[in-house]
Amino acid sequence: MIIRDVMSHYGRANIGFLWIVLEPLILAAGVMTIWHTLKPSFEHGVPILRMAFTCYLPLTLWRHLTNSCLGLLSHSYGLLYHRRITLVDIVISRLALEAMGTTTALVFAYLVLAAADLIELPADPSWAVAGWISMIVLAGGMGFILTILSEYSEATQRFVQPMQYLMLPLSGAFFMVDWLPTSSQSIALLNPTVHCYEMFRAGVLGDAVVTHFTPWYPALCGLVLFAIGLYGLDSLRSKLHAN
């Protein structure tokens, strides 16, 4: 299923499946270059390049996993001809493909920046991995929900992109909880993506920053979304067969 997705989206011509890695890498590299050029060298005591890294790579992961699920089943309906393939298989294979591509881009970008002495190795790799995996679980669960909603209404695909941009200031990508007033910190931590960013930054930046997060919270939210998505796919199968 994953190989089929690679071939159908990227083909065999030119560099083919390498675009899975290059797409998020080009975006992240471009943004980090702009931040490094236009912004001060430090922001709240954190080197701006490291801050940009912890901002845009998890953000790219979120966007790739969620956006790739829009209209997914309608475009892959023919696969259900094979009796062993289910709706869950289609969604999971797409999520796995996007997660692997973005994770490879993350590792490659980190190695290149570390080799160029532009960024240090993670202070605590375990927290960095935990934050990254938490974002995969959370974005994957949201991907399931968007898969279902986009099949019931084409309008979903029109609203998702604007909503993604509107939610961006609240996601935790461009701020850290410790920078906020004390009265606002508990409100910010209601958003599970904030915990993912805080965990990832705790691993990458270490003692250079003060982080606030609950490790199980984003994973729990993601699993709840997965459960809702699995339930919704049962009712969706009859709708697809009817069409």
PDB file of C-alpha atoms in Angstrom, residues 35 40-54 176 179 201 204-210:
ATOM      1  CA  TRP A  35      14.708  33.519   9.973  1.00  0.00           C
ATOM      2  CA  PRO A  40      18.129  38.634  15.570  1.00  0.00           C
ATOM      3  CA  SER A  41      20.580  35.855  16.392  1.00  0.00           C
ATOM      4  CA  PHE A  42      18.713  35.023  19.601  1.00  0.00           C
ATOM      5  CA  GLU A  43      15.065  35.048  20.641  1.00  0.00           C
ATOM      6  CA  HIS A  44      14.347  34.855  24.370  1.00  0.00           C
ATOM      7  CA  GLY A  45      17.908  33.597  24.788  1.00  0.00           C
ATOM      8  CA  VAL A  46      17.483  30.781  22.233  1.00  0.00           C
ATOM      9  CA  PRO A  47      19.566  30.719  19.011  1.00  0.00           C
ATOM     10  CA  ILE A  48      17.134  31.662  16.240  1.00  0.00           C
ATOM     11  CA  LEU A  49      18.150  28.807  13.942  1.00  0.00           C
ATOM     12  CA  ARG A  50      17.451  26.202  16.618  1.00  0.00           C
ATOM     13  CA  MET A  51      14.139  27.874  17.396  1.00  0.00           C
ATOM     14  CA  ALA A  52      13.159  27.798  13.723  1.00  0.00           C
ATOM     15  CA  PHE A  53      14.113  24.131  13.537  1.00  0.00           C
ATOM     16  CA  THR A  54      11.880  23.202  16.467  1.00  0.00           C
ATOM     17  CA  MET A 176       6.852  28.691  24.289  1.00  0.00           C
ATOM     18  CA  TRP A 179       7.052  33.134  27.537  1.00  0.00           C
ATOM     19  CA  ARG A 201      12.044  21.587  22.378  1.00  0.00           C
ATOM     20  CA  VAL A 204      16.443  19.635  21.286  1.00  0.00           C
ATOM     21  CA  LEU A 205      17.214  22.681  23.451  1.00  0.00           C
ATOM     22  CA  GLY A 206      17.586  21.057  26.863  1.00  0.00           C
ATOM     23  CA  ASP A 207      18.356  23.340  29.807  1.00  0.00           C
ATOM     24  CA  ALA A 208      18.525  26.391  27.535  1.00  0.00           C
ATOM     25  CA  VAL A 209      14.743  26.703  27.880  1.00  0.00           C
ATOM     26  CA  VAL A 210      12.055  26.109  30.487  1.00  0.00           C
TER      27      VAL A 210
END
